[in-house]
Amino acid sequence: MAFHTMDFGAPTCARISERALAIAFEAEPSPALQERIRSLARRALEHDAVAEAVAGLGNLTLFLRSPDDAEALLARLPAWASEAAAAEASAPRTIEIPVRYGGADGPDLPAVAQRCGLAEDEVVRLHAAGEYLVFFLGFQPGFAYLGGLDARLATPRLATPRTEVPAGSVGIGGAQTGVYPRRAPGGWNLIGRTELALFDPFGSPPSLLQAGDRVRFVPV
Amino acid sequence: MSERRVTILAPGLFASVQDGGRFGARASGVGVAGALDPLALVTANRMAGNDPDAAAIECTLGGARIRIEAPMRVALAGAECDARIDGVRLPAWSCAFAEAGSVLALGAAREGTRTIVAFGGGIDVPRVLGSRSTDLAAGFGGFAGRALRAGDELPIGPSAASARAAFRLQPPEWSVHLSSSETGAVRVRALVGPESARVADARSFWEREWEIAPQSNRMGYRLAGAPLAAPRDGAMRSHAVEPGVVQLPPNGVPIVLLADAQTTGGYPRIAIVIEADRRRAAQARIGGRLRFVRTDFDEAKAARHDVEAYLRATAAAIAAQLQ
């Protein structure tokens, strides 16, 4: 992995709230940038005063145990960013997610195919051919924002969101794809569904997917 | 000997099991949850003889009725709601010893919104990801991962506090005087948010009073009023958010995030309510008004120290009573 030798420029470091510090890069979001952020998160969490590190798109927020440490730690962030840039990238995990595409599991597959000017099986082929990277988690427990959707599959969100999307639904929303860990309202186009549990509050860690993981969808 | 538990006879408008919050899993998308008024939680727990972050019931606008099935300490803090145990008054910020079979009945909340009801031993539901708080959106933690209903039987932990002392504390003044402007608006101090500069009429945000819209819940308060100008560069990269963040969505009407907020968001952050005043914001009434007062990190620190000073003083007073 050559990601860490890449130059993303000096990040902006700021105190956001009493116990939140943020590090943000100007560079275009990319898998390489998210790798850097993950490396920075690992570096920051080595420090006892840092309770949690939450990645965003091109940025990282550190939540501190005590607000009294904020100014001292803020001063250290540029050094941590340099160390993260020099650090050896860890080998990524690849998680395979088995998906039943189309039919009742993917009621929007025909609409996505039509919108993209592709046959339904071509949509499935392209979606399953991609190697995705978990950029970060949010929206609901275990929900992974995945980078790497084939641009030909980008489809606008539904004009009227569904009031209920079944757990395990695989969807496309704009240039993003993802899996709903839990039944929820949602506006993405549903193209398939997985039986895999993405979130288990009693698991360790609770989320199957972690920032930095590679993801592949496998048609079943 | 009767089993240590309490039975919900009526939950009132909305009640859930909450403790000091769930920290450590935000990177997995798990929100913090926890009592919206941590000062009330800590105080009620101490009066009940518990650890400060033990699990308790957070009642919304009063109205709950709870049968106490075994002799135990009971403590209330937060919104005053004319509570009684078998007819004997139990004001907010006070505690008593309840006999088996007695019924705690909360009337309508007179001022404020949330009342913490703590029982000696704490609510003994399993910890999930380190916390007994209910994650209502994700459906885990607390009691069955949901709001309380009539008929729910909540296990209460063992308690070393056998004291029968009934006493009342001096309420924190910022609880009694929630309304602090002539129009009754609750003033909450807030830091300038990192994207405030993108909002053309950010000044108007600070100068106005905002009504709290009906579509508000533990995730956040939606504000009502004439919209602010849509933020410049409104589409942003997603970033972590925390309770207290005031977001400005494209419709120009701010949202104040509360304890059950998502872990990430993509709207400009116009302000961040300071930790000491988040409970004040959460105690404000739906339909009531908020006024944001611009502050800085130094003042935020002084405000935290005020809260700590109250907690130290009350901890000492409680310890003397429970001896």
Coordinates of C-alpha atoms in Angstrom, one line a residue, chain A residues 15-20 25-29 33 51-59 61 63 67-68 71 136-143 145 182-183 199 201-203 205-207 209-211, chain B residues 22-32 126-129 135-140 191-194 237-242 245 262-264 269 272-276 278 297 300-301 304-305:
Chain A
R15 CA -11.2 22.8 18.6
I16 CA -14.9 22.3 17.7
S17 CA -16.5 22.1 21.2
E18 CA -15.4 21.8 24.8
R19 CA -14.2 18.2 24.2
A20 CA -14.1 17.7 20.5
F25 CA -8.0 17.7 4.9
E26 CA -8.8 19.9 1.9
A27 CA -7.9 17.1 -0.6
E28 CA -10.7 15.4 -2.6
P29 CA -12.1 12.4 -0.7
L33 CA -7.3 9.9 2.2
A51 CA -11.8 8.7 24.3
E52 CA -13.2 8.2 20.8
A53 CA -12.1 9.0 17.2
V54 CA -14.9 9.3 14.7
A55 CA -14.1 9.5 11.0
G56 CA -16.0 11.6 8.5
L57 CA -15.4 12.3 4.9
G58 CA -11.9 13.7 4.7
N59 CA -11.9 14.5 8.4
T61 CA -13.1 14.2 15.2
F63 CA -13.7 13.2 21.6
P67 CA -12.2 19.4 28.2
D68 CA -9.2 20.5 30.2
E71 CA -5.7 23.0 24.2
F136 CA -16.9 5.9 7.8
L137 CA -19.9 4.8 9.8
G138 CA -22.9 6.9 10.8
F139 CA -26.6 7.5 10.2
Q140 CA -27.5 4.5 12.3
P141 CA -25.4 1.9 14.2
G142 CA -23.4 -0.2 11.8
F143 CA -24.3 1.8 8.7
Y145 CA -20.6 4.9 4.0
R182 CA -31.8 -2.3 10.6
R183 CA -35.3 -1.7 9.5
F199 CA -24.9 -4.8 13.6
P201 CA -25.0 -4.6 20.0
F202 CA -23.6 -7.6 21.9
G203 CA -20.8 -8.2 19.4
P205 CA -17.0 -4.8 17.9
P206 CA -20.7 -4.3 17.4
S207 CA -20.5 -3.3 13.8
L209 CA -17.9 -3.2 9.1
Q210 CA -15.2 -0.9 10.4
A211 CA -13.7 2.2 8.7
Chain B
R22 CA -23.1 5.2 26.1
F23 CA -19.6 6.2 25.2
G24 CA -17.0 4.4 23.1
A25 CA -19.0 3.1 20.1
R26 CA -19.5 6.3 18.2
A27 CA -17.1 5.1 15.5
S28 CA -19.5 2.2 14.9
G29 CA -22.4 4.7 14.4
V30 CA -23.8 4.2 18.0
G31 CA -25.1 7.4 19.5
V32 CA -24.6 8.5 23.1
P126 CA -28.2 -5.4 31.3
R127 CA -25.5 -3.1 30.1
V128 CA -25.2 -3.0 26.3
L129 CA -22.0 -1.5 24.9
D135 CA -31.1 3.5 22.2
L136 CA -34.6 4.2 21.0
A137 CA -33.7 4.5 17.3
A138 CA -31.6 1.4 17.1
G139 CA -33.9 -0.5 19.5
F140 CA -31.4 -1.9 22.1
L191 CA -20.0 28.5 21.1
V192 CA -19.8 29.8 17.6
G193 CA -20.0 26.8 15.3
P194 CA -17.2 25.9 12.8
R237 CA -18.5 16.7 3.8
S238 CA -20.0 14.5 6.5
H239 CA -18.4 15.0 9.9
A240 CA -19.0 13.7 13.5
V241 CA -21.6 15.6 15.5
E242 CA -22.4 15.5 19.2
V245 CA -24.6 20.9 18.0
Q262 CA -26.9 10.5 15.0
T263 CA -23.1 10.3 15.2
T264 CA -22.4 12.0 11.9
R269 CA -22.8 23.8 12.4
I272 CA -22.7 24.4 19.8
V273 CA -24.5 24.6 23.1
I274 CA -22.1 24.4 26.0
E275 CA -22.1 21.2 28.1
A276 CA -23.4 23.0 31.2
R278 CA -27.4 21.3 27.3
F297 CA -14.3 28.4 25.9
A300 CA -17.9 27.3 29.1
K301 CA -15.3 26.2 31.6
R304 CA -18.8 23.6 34.0
H305 CA -17.2 24.6 37.3

